Amino acid sequence: MSDDRYPFQEVEKRWRNWWHENEIHDVDLDTDEEKCRYILVMFSYPSSSKLHIGHWWNYAPTDSYARFLRMNGYKIFEPMGFDSFGLPAENYAIKVGTHPKQTTEESIEFIEQQLDEIGAMYDWRYKVVTSRPEYYRWTQWLFLKLYNHGLAYQKEGLINWCPSCQTVLANEQAEGGECERCHSTVIQRKMTQWYFKVTEYADKLLEGLDEIDWPESTKKRQQNWIGRSEGANIKFTLEKSPDKYIETFTTRPDTLFGVTYVVLAPENDLAIECAEKYSDTPEQLQEVKDYIQRSMQTNEVERTSTTREKTGVFTGAYAMHPLTGKRLPIWVADYVLGSYGTGAVMAVPAHDQRDFEFAEKYELPIQVVIRPMDGLLEAEEMREAYEGPGIMMNSEQFSGVRSEDGKKVIAEKLQKLNLGGPEITYRIRDWSISRQRYWGAPIPLVHCEKCGAVPVPESDLPVLLPDEIKEYRPKGSSPLGALSDWMDTTCPKCGGQARRDPDTMDTYVCSSFYHLRYLAADDHEQPFHAKRMKKWLPIHTYVGGPEHSTGHLIYFRFITRFLHDIGLVPVAEPAQRLIHQGIITHAGSRMSKSKGNVVNPDTFVANYGSDVFRMYLMFMGDYSEGGDWSDEGITGVDRFINRIWRLATRLDGMNVDDTFPVKGDYTDDLYRTLHRTIEAVGSDLEGFAFNTAISRIMELINATYLWIGEKEDAATFKALGRLLKVVARLIAPLAPHFGEEIWHRLGGEGSVFDQSWPEYDPKAMVAETITLIVQVNGKVRDRIEVPTDADQETLKTTALASEKIQEMMQGKQLRKAIVVPGKLVNLVIG
RNA sequence: GCGAGCAUGGCGGAAUUGGCAGACGCGCAGGACUUAGGAUCCUGUACCUCCGGGUGUGAGGGUUCGACUCCCUCUGCUCGCACCA
């Protein structure tokens, strides 16, 4: 390593210390400043003590963006904290055989140091750590608020159970029937659990999507996840017990006359009841029981596979058609889900493919009631269901009505008969939040024999998670349940004997309000800080992975809206703009230990420095698309930094004034490039286009090298110094230590991050001449220098006057000339 | 199965939204400096070529004076959703 190399080790350490000592990153949350922006990146969970490349990819560019805004005159709040409760932290503790509190606190300390190495502007005075009592006190407070507003409730129901993690999972954590953490197959279990009524907010969450600047794909995913369906609720009374009925939900009430049977989900308790009490053929009971037993054991993935052949059994009972009174056999089949709608459907084989397949298999009748607008439909000739719109037929007085209108009319008719009516159903389920694990916020509730479930009074919060626990490993029920000292308590209502709720809360509860808590992290008296929220919310830009689209990003919108509705938070939507980071691959595939292609940031930070490492990450590709890591590629950024370094060190000992570069001191070309670069870097950074921002600065430096050549005179150096002072500001957000170093080396006063972003002059970006492209029949044939302000006619005649063009025109006719001012002339000849 | 996105040199990737394809970087080649160069600086680098030019943005077609960009068909990859009634 030669002497003139940029000494990043010393420089980076020096500036980090200087920033800390001079409180450069401290933000005054109570400022009166108007221009304030809250920039947030999703916090990390300390599952070990090392930052991986994904963390860098997430945090460094976000920080660069925040620094850029700061230089544009904004006060920036860019906090960081730790999502330290939950499975990753706990599993790590179990792996190393140490108490989770200890491993978590140690990890946090290490990670904090490593985060510091990134050189981000975090103001650690506003750190949140979700596993500390001063934080989870408010997690519990939130639970009580939801409880008091009727949005937290307890019920027995089927839940997702991960046999390996030994805990309940929310639907969002068990997508595809797999545990989000360990990828074990999730099984269904009946348990009593606490739920938050996110379903109550389904419509509000959908509507809110229109107001926010989030990726369309993410909005779509949330829409699908919430899954709003408009339709009707229809009741089918039981033949043998007319006061009882089966409730179904359908989006196609217009097909009601085509119902030929009714299907119950195996989970529906009516199934056994029908077979037991209302069956014509009671001997089938055992068969029904066996079927239900079997399908309950089938796992979710298998059961919901679309390719699987449908199965079912007849219960022996019949229901009555609400309008015709016809007898309809009641079946049990597992293609009907217990968790959606009412857990029962009216089957219309002619107009629903699933019912069609089932009817074919079990030889149930197919009744056509909708015909296409311009055709006929015969049941005997059908190969598949007709699911399109059309005209109602075989539907008594409704025949001839268009199916779209029929939906409404039928639903209204049923409402009059008190046999149903219009209904909206959602796919989203209430959020189950009880976890049978140790490392989480205890649910602030006690169970009293006399009074039932009683919330812990707010003044008694936090309900501390006991440290003294021998066995915190999961065992199927909460480890806290075995701590009788902790479990036994008195009822806050009657003072009698009571037991605590042994479960802890899902960590998504912790992260559902952390963005609000950051703003009051120094305040231990109240959960939120009204004045600061008014100033700083909503989050201007929120950065995190797309994998949180239907988890955290729904919960944190839900909780923010809830708190807004009860008047505690000034905004309904937490984040105005959302940006997803892409995935960093290596050698073309995702990094994983098993593939052995994991890139360790520490190695590269040690060899090239934090700035070069973060800048190469940003240079690799589009932020939202990610990029492919290359061990060789990083040398390009390293060279680039050193090229600037060598220019700057030429000026050592020289006094550089603060004058902005003056036109005549450079070649016109370089001067123009300077202004163009300032403009482009600014707009690129605003749009998170770090890769092109960096390449622009590279171009400027390349042009500077060509301009300076061997020149060493004082005037040139003076001009170079002024130019580099602009470069220092341009590069500072991307390479903070380096930017600060260059700034000071050139005699800059104060932190470079307190300087204003350089201004460009639009006039200076325009050259006096442009290269006119002359095309013949769409192909480039000549390039001519012309004055920038030449009018269309001049451009045309200039093009026609070209020798090359004259040659090509020999014996041909000019048919048309398209002139694009400032760009090209296309001559159509033939 | 349904839906979305993507496909550009040896490689990572640009392209002001219909107007010079390949910016910037890696790699490679040549030159300069040098005891030396795996440092640095400069030049070149899509492909073919009879040196006139011709061909090129996954494949095929279309719209247009003009298409990486818009439309249709197909192929491949990535990611969602997946019996939601």
PDB file of N, CA, C and O (backbone and C1' of nucleotides) in Angstrom, chain A residues 175 229 250-251 303-304 310 335 337 340 354 427 639 643 646 691 698-699 702 781 783 818 823 826, chain B residues 12-14 19-20 23-27 40-43 54-55 65-66 80-85:
ATOM      1  N   GLU A 175     -47.630 -17.786   6.652  1.00  0.00           N
ATOM      2  CA  GLU A 175     -48.057 -17.787   5.262  1.00  0.00           C
ATOM      3  C   GLU A 175     -47.588 -19.061   4.562  1.00  0.00           C
ATOM      4  O   GLU A 175     -46.477 -19.510   4.775  1.00  0.00           O
ATOM      5  N   SER A 229     -64.623  -8.621  -0.061  1.00  0.00           N
ATOM      6  CA  SER A 229     -65.547  -9.191  -1.049  1.00  0.00           C
ATOM      7  C   SER A 229     -66.956  -8.724  -0.755  1.00  0.00           C
ATOM      8  O   SER A 229     -67.451  -8.871   0.360  1.00  0.00           O
ATOM      9  N   THR A 250     -71.865 -15.619  -0.143  1.00  0.00           N
ATOM     10  CA  THR A 250     -71.557 -15.774  -1.572  1.00  0.00           C
ATOM     11  C   THR A 250     -71.358 -14.412  -2.210  1.00  0.00           C
ATOM     12  O   THR A 250     -71.931 -13.412  -1.765  1.00  0.00           O
ATOM     13  N   THR A 251     -70.513 -14.373  -3.239  1.00  0.00           N
ATOM     14  CA  THR A 251     -70.366 -13.136  -4.013  1.00  0.00           C
ATOM     15  C   THR A 251     -71.316 -13.177  -5.212  1.00  0.00           C
ATOM     16  O   THR A 251     -71.371 -12.232  -5.979  1.00  0.00           O
ATOM     17  N   ARG A 303     -54.134 -29.238   2.199  1.00  0.00           N
ATOM     18  CA  ARG A 303     -55.576 -29.116   2.107  1.00  0.00           C
ATOM     19  C   ARG A 303     -56.001 -28.034   1.132  1.00  0.00           C
ATOM     20  O   ARG A 303     -56.987 -28.171   0.423  1.00  0.00           O
ATOM     21  N   THR A 304     -55.251 -26.970   1.085  1.00  0.00           N
ATOM     22  CA  THR A 304     -55.665 -25.870   0.222  1.00  0.00           C
ATOM     23  C   THR A 304     -55.015 -25.926  -1.156  1.00  0.00           C
ATOM     24  O   THR A 304     -55.132 -24.999  -1.934  1.00  0.00           O
ATOM     25  N   LYS A 310     -61.063 -32.937  -4.980  1.00  0.00           N
ATOM     26  CA  LYS A 310     -61.956 -32.589  -3.876  1.00  0.00           C
ATOM     27  C   LYS A 310     -62.586 -33.829  -3.266  1.00  0.00           C
ATOM     28  O   LYS A 310     -62.898 -34.787  -3.971  1.00  0.00           O
ATOM     29  N   TYR A 335     -62.943 -28.616   0.918  1.00  0.00           N
ATOM     30  CA  TYR A 335     -62.610 -27.501   0.026  1.00  0.00           C
ATOM     31  C   TYR A 335     -63.277 -26.220   0.509  1.00  0.00           C
ATOM     32  O   TYR A 335     -62.985 -25.132   0.018  1.00  0.00           O
ATOM     33  N   LEU A 337     -63.452 -23.703   3.546  1.00  0.00           N
ATOM     34  CA  LEU A 337     -62.577 -23.354   4.653  1.00  0.00           C
ATOM     35  C   LEU A 337     -63.368 -22.866   5.861  1.00  0.00           C
ATOM     36  O   LEU A 337     -64.300 -22.080   5.711  1.00  0.00           O
ATOM     37  N   TYR A 340     -62.894 -18.813   6.522  1.00  0.00           N
ATOM     38  CA  TYR A 340     -63.346 -17.719   5.656  1.00  0.00           C
ATOM     39  C   TYR A 340     -64.855 -17.654   5.632  1.00  0.00           C
ATOM     40  O   TYR A 340     -65.543 -18.682   5.620  1.00  0.00           O
ATOM     41  N   ARG A 354     -65.285 -24.911  -8.608  1.00  0.00           N
ATOM     42  CA  ARG A 354     -65.037 -25.857  -7.508  1.00  0.00           C
ATOM     43  C   ARG A 354     -66.256 -26.721  -7.257  1.00  0.00           C
ATOM     44  O   ARG A 354     -66.182 -27.941  -7.096  1.00  0.00           O
ATOM     45  N   ARG A 427     -61.017 -11.203   3.928  1.00  0.00           N
ATOM     46  CA  ARG A 427     -60.138 -12.350   4.034  1.00  0.00           C
ATOM     47  C   ARG A 427     -59.276 -12.230   5.291  1.00  0.00           C
ATOM     48  O   ARG A 427     -58.886 -13.213   5.895  1.00  0.00           O
ATOM     49  N   ARG A 639     -10.871   3.103  -6.089  1.00  0.00           N
ATOM     50  CA  ARG A 639     -10.042   3.938  -6.965  1.00  0.00           C
ATOM     51  C   ARG A 639     -10.616   5.340  -7.074  1.00  0.00           C
ATOM     52  O   ARG A 639      -9.875   6.326  -7.068  1.00  0.00           O
ATOM     53  N   ARG A 643      -8.875   8.755  -6.219  1.00  0.00           N
ATOM     54  CA  ARG A 643      -8.664   9.779  -7.258  1.00  0.00           C
ATOM     55  C   ARG A 643      -9.019  11.166  -6.712  1.00  0.00           C
ATOM     56  O   ARG A 643      -8.289  12.132  -6.959  1.00  0.00           O
ATOM     57  N   ARG A 646      -6.274  12.154  -4.153  1.00  0.00           N
ATOM     58  CA  ARG A 646      -5.018  12.653  -4.723  1.00  0.00           C
ATOM     59  C   ARG A 646      -5.156  14.086  -5.223  1.00  0.00           C
ATOM     60  O   ARG A 646      -4.236  14.878  -5.134  1.00  0.00           O
ATOM     61  N   ASN A 691     -27.006   4.748  -7.312  1.00  0.00           N
ATOM     62  CA  ASN A 691     -26.051   4.234  -8.296  1.00  0.00           C
ATOM     63  C   ASN A 691     -25.720   5.276  -9.364  1.00  0.00           C
ATOM     64  O   ASN A 691     -24.555   5.506  -9.675  1.00  0.00           O
ATOM     65  N   MET A 698     -18.460  10.509 -10.539  1.00  0.00           N
ATOM     66  CA  MET A 698     -17.308   9.907 -11.215  1.00  0.00           C
ATOM     67  C   MET A 698     -17.010  10.650 -12.519  1.00  0.00           C
ATOM     68  O   MET A 698     -15.862  10.940 -12.838  1.00  0.00           O
ATOM     69  N   GLU A 699     -18.071  10.956 -13.238  1.00  0.00           N
ATOM     70  CA  GLU A 699     -17.883  11.682 -14.500  1.00  0.00           C
ATOM     71  C   GLU A 699     -17.245  13.043 -14.258  1.00  0.00           C
ATOM     72  O   GLU A 699     -16.366  13.464 -15.002  1.00  0.00           O
ATOM     73  N   ASN A 702     -13.615  12.518 -13.528  1.00  0.00           N
ATOM     74  CA  ASN A 702     -12.900  12.194 -14.768  1.00  0.00           C
ATOM     75  C   ASN A 702     -12.643  13.452 -15.589  1.00  0.00           C
ATOM     76  O   ASN A 702     -11.542  13.665 -16.109  1.00  0.00           O
ATOM     77  N   ARG A 781     -26.776   9.297 -39.903  1.00  0.00           N
ATOM     78  CA  ARG A 781     -25.826   9.388 -41.019  1.00  0.00           C
ATOM     79  C   ARG A 781     -24.795  10.474 -40.826  1.00  0.00           C
ATOM     80  O   ARG A 781     -23.770  10.489 -41.491  1.00  0.00           O
ATOM     81  N   ARG A 783     -23.366  13.832 -37.930  1.00  0.00           N
ATOM     82  CA  ARG A 783     -23.472  14.638 -36.700  1.00  0.00           C
ATOM     83  C   ARG A 783     -22.885  15.995 -37.010  1.00  0.00           C
ATOM     84  O   ARG A 783     -21.766  16.078 -37.529  1.00  0.00           O
ATOM     85  N   ILE A 818     -38.468  15.490 -40.373  1.00  0.00           N
ATOM     86  CA  ILE A 818     -38.925  15.663 -38.988  1.00  0.00           C
ATOM     87  C   ILE A 818     -37.801  16.341 -38.225  1.00  0.00           C
ATOM     88  O   ILE A 818     -36.672  15.866 -38.216  1.00  0.00           O
ATOM     89  N   LYS A 823     -32.256  18.279 -30.805  1.00  0.00           N
ATOM     90  CA  LYS A 823     -31.914  16.861 -30.825  1.00  0.00           C
ATOM     91  C   LYS A 823     -31.496  16.382 -32.210  1.00  0.00           C
ATOM     92  O   LYS A 823     -30.343  16.073 -32.451  1.00  0.00           O
ATOM     93  N   ASN A 826     -34.660  14.131 -38.896  1.00  0.00           N
ATOM     94  CA  ASN A 826     -34.803  12.863 -39.604  1.00  0.00           C
ATOM     95  C   ASN A 826     -35.354  13.150 -40.997  1.00  0.00           C
ATOM     96  O   ASN A 826     -36.437  13.695 -41.144  1.00  0.00           O
TER      97      ASN A 826
ATOM     98  P     G B  12     -24.288  -9.618 -15.397  1.00  0.00           P
ATOM     99  O5'   G B  12     -23.995  -8.434 -14.378  1.00  0.00           O
ATOM    100  C5'   G B  12     -23.679  -8.727 -13.018  1.00  0.00           C
ATOM    101  C4'   G B  12     -23.508  -7.450 -12.252  1.00  0.00           C
ATOM    102  C3'   G B  12     -24.617  -6.434 -12.432  1.00  0.00           C
ATOM    103  O3'   G B  12     -25.746  -6.772 -11.640  1.00  0.00           O
ATOM    104  C1'   G B  12     -22.536  -5.344 -12.620  1.00  0.00           C
ATOM    105  P     G B  13     -27.189  -6.310 -12.086  1.00  0.00           P
ATOM    106  O5'   G B  13     -26.992  -4.728 -12.030  1.00  0.00           O
ATOM    107  C5'   G B  13     -27.774  -3.864 -12.814  1.00  0.00           C
ATOM    108  C4'   G B  13     -27.004  -2.590 -12.970  1.00  0.00           C
ATOM    109  C3'   G B  13     -27.708  -1.535 -13.796  1.00  0.00           C
ATOM    110  O3'   G B  13     -28.411  -0.696 -12.879  1.00  0.00           O
ATOM    111  C1'   G B  13     -25.582  -1.961 -14.731  1.00  0.00           C
ATOM    112  P     A B  14     -29.633   0.131 -13.367  1.00  0.00           P
ATOM    113  O5'   A B  14     -28.893   1.395 -13.955  1.00  0.00           O
ATOM    114  C5'   A B  14     -29.110   1.727 -15.272  1.00  0.00           C
ATOM    115  C4'   A B  14     -28.384   2.974 -15.591  1.00  0.00           C
ATOM    116  C3'   A B  14     -29.210   3.895 -16.473  1.00  0.00           C
ATOM    117  O3'   A B  14     -29.885   4.839 -15.672  1.00  0.00           O
ATOM    118  C1'   A B  14     -27.196   3.335 -17.573  1.00  0.00           C
ATOM    119  P     G B  19     -37.255   9.201 -26.214  1.00  0.00           P
ATOM    120  O5'   G B  19     -36.163   9.472 -27.335  1.00  0.00           O
ATOM    121  C5'   G B  19     -35.640   8.378 -28.068  1.00  0.00           C
ATOM    122  C4'   G B  19     -34.760   8.870 -29.183  1.00  0.00           C
ATOM    123  C3'   G B  19     -33.860  10.037 -28.786  1.00  0.00           C
ATOM    124  O3'   G B  19     -32.620   9.884 -29.471  1.00  0.00           O
ATOM    125  C1'   G B  19     -35.269  10.694 -30.576  1.00  0.00           C
ATOM    126  P     C B  20     -31.472   8.997 -28.819  1.00  0.00           P
ATOM    127  O5'   C B  20     -30.317   9.381 -29.834  1.00  0.00           O
ATOM    128  C5'   C B  20     -30.380   8.981 -31.198  1.00  0.00           C
ATOM    129  C4'   C B  20     -29.000   8.569 -31.636  1.00  0.00           C
ATOM    130  C3'   C B  20     -28.358   7.484 -30.776  1.00  0.00           C
ATOM    131  O3'   C B  20     -27.551   6.660 -31.600  1.00  0.00           O
ATOM    132  C1'   C B  20     -27.028   9.411 -30.717  1.00  0.00           C
ATOM    133  P     A B  23     -20.757   3.195 -22.255  1.00  0.00           P
ATOM    134  O5'   A B  23     -20.671   4.565 -21.440  1.00  0.00           O
ATOM    135  C5'   A B  23     -21.110   5.776 -22.030  1.00  0.00           C
ATOM    136  C4'   A B  23     -21.744   6.661 -20.999  1.00  0.00           C
ATOM    137  C3'   A B  23     -21.034   6.702 -19.647  1.00  0.00           C
ATOM    138  O3'   A B  23     -19.961   7.614 -19.654  1.00  0.00           O
ATOM    139  C1'   A B  23     -23.348   6.388 -19.309  1.00  0.00           C
ATOM    140  P     C B  24     -18.513   7.186 -19.251  1.00  0.00           P
ATOM    141  O5'   C B  24     -18.740   6.639 -17.766  1.00  0.00           O
ATOM    142  C5'   C B  24     -18.971   7.543 -16.690  1.00  0.00           C
ATOM    143  C4'   C B  24     -19.261   6.768 -15.426  1.00  0.00           C
ATOM    144  C3'   C B  24     -18.294   5.618 -15.134  1.00  0.00           C
ATOM    145  O3'   C B  24     -17.091   6.079 -14.551  1.00  0.00           O
ATOM    146  C1'   C B  24     -20.493   4.841 -14.872  1.00  0.00           C
ATOM    147  P     G B  25     -15.731   5.358 -14.920  1.00  0.00           P
ATOM    148  O5'   G B  25     -15.898   3.953 -14.194  1.00  0.00           O
ATOM    149  C5'   G B  25     -15.892   3.897 -12.779  1.00  0.00           C
ATOM    150  C4'   G B  25     -16.319   2.525 -12.312  1.00  0.00           C
ATOM    151  C3'   G B  25     -15.477   1.353 -12.758  1.00  0.00           C
ATOM    152  O3'   G B  25     -14.252   1.260 -12.052  1.00  0.00           O
ATOM    153  C1'   G B  25     -17.743   0.799 -12.972  1.00  0.00           C
ATOM    154  P     C B  26     -13.024   0.543 -12.756  1.00  0.00           P
ATOM    155  O5'   C B  26     -13.445  -0.992 -12.699  1.00  0.00           O
ATOM    156  C5'   C B  26     -13.588  -1.658 -11.450  1.00  0.00           C
ATOM    157  C4'   C B  26     -14.060  -3.069 -11.679  1.00  0.00           C
ATOM    158  C3'   C B  26     -13.138  -3.932 -12.526  1.00  0.00           C
ATOM    159  O3'   C B  26     -12.050  -4.441 -11.777  1.00  0.00           O
ATOM    160  C1'   C B  26     -15.353  -4.201 -13.266  1.00  0.00           C
ATOM    161  P     G B  27     -10.604  -4.505 -12.456  1.00  0.00           P
ATOM    162  O5'   G B  27     -10.835  -5.555 -13.637  1.00  0.00           O
ATOM    163  C5'   G B  27     -11.119  -6.921 -13.345  1.00  0.00           C
ATOM    164  C4'   G B  27     -11.482  -7.646 -14.622  1.00  0.00           C
ATOM    165  C3'   G B  27     -10.442  -7.575 -15.728  1.00  0.00           C
ATOM    166  O3'   G B  27      -9.448  -8.561 -15.553  1.00  0.00           O
ATOM    167  C1'   G B  27     -12.561  -7.059 -16.612  1.00  0.00           C
ATOM    168  P     U B  40      -4.372   2.471  -8.990  1.00  0.00           P
ATOM    169  O5'   U B  40      -3.575   3.726  -9.557  1.00  0.00           O
ATOM    170  C5'   U B  40      -3.401   4.884  -8.747  1.00  0.00           C
ATOM    171  C4'   U B  40      -2.553   5.886  -9.471  1.00  0.00           C
ATOM    172  C3'   U B  40      -3.083   6.329 -10.825  1.00  0.00           C
ATOM    173  O3'   U B  40      -4.054   7.354 -10.678  1.00  0.00           O
ATOM    174  C1'   U B  40      -0.789   5.806 -11.030  1.00  0.00           C
ATOM    175  P     C B  41      -5.251   7.478 -11.680  1.00  0.00           P
ATOM    176  O5'   C B  41      -4.572   8.120 -12.974  1.00  0.00           O
ATOM    177  C5'   C B  41      -4.135   9.472 -12.951  1.00  0.00           C
ATOM    178  C4'   C B  41      -3.389   9.774 -14.217  1.00  0.00           C
ATOM    179  C3'   C B  41      -4.144   9.455 -15.501  1.00  0.00           C
ATOM    180  O3'   C B  41      -5.070  10.463 -15.841  1.00  0.00           O
ATOM    181  C1'   C B  41      -1.954   8.615 -15.665  1.00  0.00           C
ATOM    182  P     C B  42      -6.379  10.088 -16.635  1.00  0.00           P
ATOM    183  O5'   C B  42      -5.840   9.824 -18.111  1.00  0.00           O
ATOM    184  C5'   C B  42      -5.295  10.889 -18.875  1.00  0.00           C
ATOM    185  C4'   C B  42      -4.727  10.350 -20.165  1.00  0.00           C
ATOM    186  C3'   C B  42      -5.697   9.541 -21.019  1.00  0.00           C
ATOM    187  O3'   C B  42      -6.549  10.373 -21.779  1.00  0.00           O
ATOM    188  C1'   C B  42      -3.639   8.393 -20.885  1.00  0.00           C
ATOM    189  P     U B  43      -7.982   9.867 -22.167  1.00  0.00           P
ATOM    190  O5'   U B  43      -7.688   8.749 -23.270  1.00  0.00           O
ATOM    191  C5'   U B  43      -7.146   9.117 -24.532  1.00  0.00           C
ATOM    192  C4'   U B  43      -6.860   7.889 -25.359  1.00  0.00           C
ATOM    193  C3'   U B  43      -8.019   6.926 -25.551  1.00  0.00           C
ATOM    194  O3'   U B  43      -8.929   7.368 -26.536  1.00  0.00           O
ATOM    195  C1'   U B  43      -6.080   5.700 -25.017  1.00  0.00           C
ATOM    196  P     G B  54     -25.227   0.879 -43.867  1.00  0.00           P
ATOM    197  O5'   G B  54     -25.151  -0.657 -43.480  1.00  0.00           O
ATOM    198  C5'   G B  54     -25.592  -1.661 -44.387  1.00  0.00           C
ATOM    199  C4'   G B  54     -25.322  -3.036 -43.822  1.00  0.00           C
ATOM    200  C3'   G B  54     -26.061  -3.367 -42.543  1.00  0.00           C
ATOM    201  O3'   G B  54     -27.396  -3.769 -42.779  1.00  0.00           O
ATOM    202  C1'   G B  54     -23.800  -3.970 -42.294  1.00  0.00           C
ATOM    203  P     U B  55     -28.494  -3.406 -41.711  1.00  0.00           P
ATOM    204  O5'   U B  55     -28.112  -4.365 -40.500  1.00  0.00           O
ATOM    205  C5'   U B  55     -28.151  -5.786 -40.669  1.00  0.00           C
ATOM    206  C4'   U B  55     -27.684  -6.479 -39.418  1.00  0.00           C
ATOM    207  C3'   U B  55     -28.411  -6.082 -38.146  1.00  0.00           C
ATOM    208  O3'   U B  55     -29.677  -6.726 -38.048  1.00  0.00           O
ATOM    209  C1'   U B  55     -26.086  -6.147 -37.720  1.00  0.00           C
ATOM    210  P     C B  65     -45.478   7.586 -39.987  1.00  0.00           P
ATOM    211  O5'   C B  65     -43.889   7.642 -40.081  1.00  0.00           O
ATOM    212  C5'   C B  65     -43.236   7.607 -41.351  1.00  0.00           C
ATOM    213  C4'   C B  65     -41.783   7.921 -41.178  1.00  0.00           C
ATOM    214  C3'   C B  65     -41.079   7.146 -40.077  1.00  0.00           C
ATOM    215  O3'   C B  65     -40.674   5.868 -40.541  1.00  0.00           O
ATOM    216  C1'   C B  65     -40.527   9.431 -39.880  1.00  0.00           C
ATOM    217  P     G B  66     -40.892   4.631 -39.596  1.00  0.00           P
ATOM    218  O5'   G B  66     -39.912   4.964 -38.376  1.00  0.00           O
ATOM    219  C5'   G B  66     -38.498   4.912 -38.585  1.00  0.00           C
ATOM    220  C4'   G B  66     -37.773   5.417 -37.372  1.00  0.00           C
ATOM    221  C3'   G B  66     -38.086   4.685 -36.075  1.00  0.00           C
ATOM    222  O3'   G B  66     -37.325   3.499 -35.968  1.00  0.00           O
ATOM    223  C1'   G B  66     -38.142   7.018 -35.698  1.00  0.00           C
ATOM    224  P     G B  80     -42.105 -14.332  -2.412  1.00  0.00           P
ATOM    225  O5'   G B  80     -43.286 -13.304  -2.302  1.00  0.00           O
ATOM    226  C5'   G B  80     -44.556 -13.763  -2.395  1.00  0.00           C
ATOM    227  C4'   G B  80     -45.513 -12.672  -2.766  1.00  0.00           C
ATOM    228  C3'   G B  80     -46.928 -13.180  -2.676  1.00  0.00           C
ATOM    229  O3'   G B  80     -47.430 -12.934  -1.385  1.00  0.00           O
ATOM    230  C1'   G B  80     -46.541 -12.438  -4.852  1.00  0.00           C
ATOM    231  P     C B  81     -47.836 -14.252  -0.528  1.00  0.00           P
ATOM    232  O5'   C B  81     -49.243 -14.600  -1.175  1.00  0.00           O
ATOM    233  C5'   C B  81     -50.219 -13.570  -1.320  1.00  0.00           C
ATOM    234  C4'   C B  81     -51.292 -13.997  -2.282  1.00  0.00           C
ATOM    235  C3'   C B  81     -51.834 -15.394  -2.083  1.00  0.00           C
ATOM    236  O3'   C B  81     -52.717 -15.504  -0.972  1.00  0.00           O
ATOM    237  C1'   C B  81     -51.461 -15.042  -4.363  1.00  0.00           C
ATOM    238  P     A B  82     -52.583 -16.859  -0.096  1.00  0.00           P
ATOM    239  O5'   A B  82     -53.017 -17.977  -1.133  1.00  0.00           O
ATOM    240  C5'   A B  82     -54.345 -17.991  -1.593  1.00  0.00           C
ATOM    241  C4'   A B  82     -54.427 -18.793  -2.860  1.00  0.00           C
ATOM    242  C3'   A B  82     -54.491 -20.291  -2.685  1.00  0.00           C
ATOM    243  O3'   A B  82     -55.768 -20.649  -2.221  1.00  0.00           O
ATOM    244  C1'   A B  82     -53.160 -19.751  -4.552  1.00  0.00           C
ATOM    245  P     C B  83     -55.995 -22.071  -1.716  1.00  0.00           P
ATOM    246  O5'   C B  83     -57.572 -21.900  -1.910  1.00  0.00           O
ATOM    247  C5'   C B  83     -58.022 -21.214  -3.080  1.00  0.00           C
ATOM    248  C4'   C B  83     -59.175 -21.990  -3.653  1.00  0.00           C
ATOM    249  C3'   C B  83     -60.439 -21.801  -2.841  1.00  0.00           C
ATOM    250  O3'   C B  83     -61.464 -21.382  -3.712  1.00  0.00           O
ATOM    251  C1'   C B  83     -60.048 -24.082  -3.360  1.00  0.00           C
ATOM    252  P     C B  84     -61.455 -19.832  -4.239  1.00  0.00           P
ATOM    253  O5'   C B  84     -61.671 -19.033  -2.879  1.00  0.00           O
ATOM    254  C5'   C B  84     -62.968 -18.875  -2.320  1.00  0.00           C
ATOM    255  C4'   C B  84     -62.996 -17.552  -1.579  1.00  0.00           C
ATOM    256  C3'   C B  84     -62.234 -16.467  -2.351  1.00  0.00           C
ATOM    257  O3'   C B  84     -63.024 -15.431  -2.878  1.00  0.00           O
ATOM    258  C1'   C B  84     -61.356 -16.774  -0.105  1.00  0.00           C
ATOM    259  P     A B  85     -64.160 -14.768  -2.666  1.00  0.00           P
ATOM    260  O5'   A B  85     -65.248 -15.782  -3.220  1.00  0.00           O
ATOM    261  C5'   A B  85     -66.526 -15.746  -2.668  1.00  0.00           C
ATOM    262  C4'   A B  85     -67.241 -16.982  -3.077  1.00  0.00           C
ATOM    263  C3'   A B  85     -68.542 -17.200  -2.327  1.00  0.00           C
ATOM    264  O3'   A B  85     -69.619 -16.523  -2.936  1.00  0.00           O
ATOM    265  C1'   A B  85     -67.247 -19.152  -2.208  1.00  0.00           C
TER     266        A B  85
END
